PDB file of C-alpha atoms in Angstrom:
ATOM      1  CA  UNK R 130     104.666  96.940  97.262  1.00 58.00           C
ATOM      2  CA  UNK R 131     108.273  98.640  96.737  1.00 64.00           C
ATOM      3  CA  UNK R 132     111.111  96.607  97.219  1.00 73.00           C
ATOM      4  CA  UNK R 133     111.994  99.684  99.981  1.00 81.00           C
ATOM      5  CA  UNK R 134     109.002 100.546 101.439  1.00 84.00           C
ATOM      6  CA  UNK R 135     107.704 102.868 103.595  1.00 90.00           C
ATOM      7  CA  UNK R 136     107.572 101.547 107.432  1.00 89.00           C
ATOM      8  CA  UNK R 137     108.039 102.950 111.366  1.00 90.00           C
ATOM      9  CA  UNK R 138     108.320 101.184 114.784  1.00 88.00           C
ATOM     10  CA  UNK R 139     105.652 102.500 116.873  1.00 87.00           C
ATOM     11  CA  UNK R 140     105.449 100.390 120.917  1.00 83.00           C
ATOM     12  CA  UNK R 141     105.165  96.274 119.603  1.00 84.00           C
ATOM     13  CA  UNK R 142     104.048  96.979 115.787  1.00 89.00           C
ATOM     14  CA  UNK R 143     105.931  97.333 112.709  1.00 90.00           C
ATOM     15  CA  UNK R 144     103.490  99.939 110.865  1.00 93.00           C
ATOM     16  CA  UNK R 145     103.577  99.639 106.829  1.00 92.00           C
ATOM     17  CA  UNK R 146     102.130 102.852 105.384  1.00 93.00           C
ATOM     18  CA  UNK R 147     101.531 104.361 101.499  1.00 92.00           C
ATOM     19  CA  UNK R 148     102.390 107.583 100.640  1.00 90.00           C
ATOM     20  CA  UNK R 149      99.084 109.636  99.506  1.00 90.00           C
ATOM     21  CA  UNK R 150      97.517 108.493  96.100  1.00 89.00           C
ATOM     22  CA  UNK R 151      99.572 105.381  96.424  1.00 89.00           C
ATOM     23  CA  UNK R 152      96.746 102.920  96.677  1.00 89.00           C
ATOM     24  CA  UNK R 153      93.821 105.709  97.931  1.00 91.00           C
ATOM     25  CA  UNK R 154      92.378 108.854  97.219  1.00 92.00           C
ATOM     26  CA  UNK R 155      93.613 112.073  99.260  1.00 91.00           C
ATOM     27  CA  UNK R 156      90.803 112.336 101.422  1.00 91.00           C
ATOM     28  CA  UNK R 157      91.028 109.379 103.055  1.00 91.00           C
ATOM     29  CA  UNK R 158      94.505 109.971 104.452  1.00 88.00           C
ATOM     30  CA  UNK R 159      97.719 108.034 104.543  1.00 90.00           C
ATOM     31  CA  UNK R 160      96.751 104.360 104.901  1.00 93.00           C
ATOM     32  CA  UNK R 161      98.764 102.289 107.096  1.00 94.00           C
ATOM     33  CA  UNK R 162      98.608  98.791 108.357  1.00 95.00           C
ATOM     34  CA  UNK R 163      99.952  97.545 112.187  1.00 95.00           C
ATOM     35  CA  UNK R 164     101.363  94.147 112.618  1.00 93.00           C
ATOM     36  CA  UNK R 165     102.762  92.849 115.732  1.00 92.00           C
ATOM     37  CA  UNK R 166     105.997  92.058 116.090  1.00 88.00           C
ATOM     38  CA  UNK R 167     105.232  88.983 117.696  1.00 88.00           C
ATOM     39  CA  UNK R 168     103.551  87.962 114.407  1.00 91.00           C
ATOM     40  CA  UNK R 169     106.652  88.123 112.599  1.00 89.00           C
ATOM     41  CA  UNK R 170     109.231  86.619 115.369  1.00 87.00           C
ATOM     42  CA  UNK R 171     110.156  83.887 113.698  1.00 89.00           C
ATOM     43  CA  UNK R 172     111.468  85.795 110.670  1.00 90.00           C
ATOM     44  CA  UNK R 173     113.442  88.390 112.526  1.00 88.00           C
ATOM     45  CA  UNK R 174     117.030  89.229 112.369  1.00 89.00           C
ATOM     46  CA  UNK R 175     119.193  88.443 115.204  1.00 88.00           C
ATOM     47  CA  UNK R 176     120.257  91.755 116.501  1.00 86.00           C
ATOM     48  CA  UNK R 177     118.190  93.723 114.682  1.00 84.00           C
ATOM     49  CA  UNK R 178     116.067  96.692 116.265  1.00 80.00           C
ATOM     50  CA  UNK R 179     112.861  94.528 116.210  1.00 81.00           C
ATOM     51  CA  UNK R 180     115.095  91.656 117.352  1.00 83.00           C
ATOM     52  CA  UNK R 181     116.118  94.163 120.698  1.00 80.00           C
ATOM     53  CA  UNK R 182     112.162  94.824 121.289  1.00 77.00           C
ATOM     54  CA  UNK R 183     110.960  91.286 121.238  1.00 76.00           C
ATOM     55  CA  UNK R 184     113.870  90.141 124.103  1.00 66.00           C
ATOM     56  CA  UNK R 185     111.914  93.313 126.388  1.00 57.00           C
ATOM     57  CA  UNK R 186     108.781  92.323 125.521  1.00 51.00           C
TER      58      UNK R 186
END
C-alpha cells in the first residue's frame, strides 16, 4: 500500500480502493475494501472529518 493512498467517505465507512491493474486484472473492476469507522475509533484524530461523523453517529 502507498504511503498516500487512494480512499473516500461513503455514510459510516472509510472505503480503501486500487486504481485498475493495481493488485487485479481490468475485468474485474476497481477493488475496494469498506471498514467502519467504528472499527477504527480509537485511532482517530480529534477533529478530524471521521472524528465529526463518529460524534453523529
Amino acid at each position: 500500500m502507498r504511503p498516500e493512498h487512494d480512499f473516500y467517505i461513503a455514510d459510516t465507512s472509510l472505503v480503501v480502493y486500487f486504481q485498475l491493474y493495481e493488485i487485479t486484472p481490468y475485468y474485474l473492476g476497481f477493488p475496494y475494501f469498506p471498514i467502519p469507522i467504528l472499527d477504527v475509533a480509537d485511532i482517530i484524530k480529534p477533529n478530524s472529518p471521521l472524528d465529526t461523523m463518529i460524534t453523529f453517529t
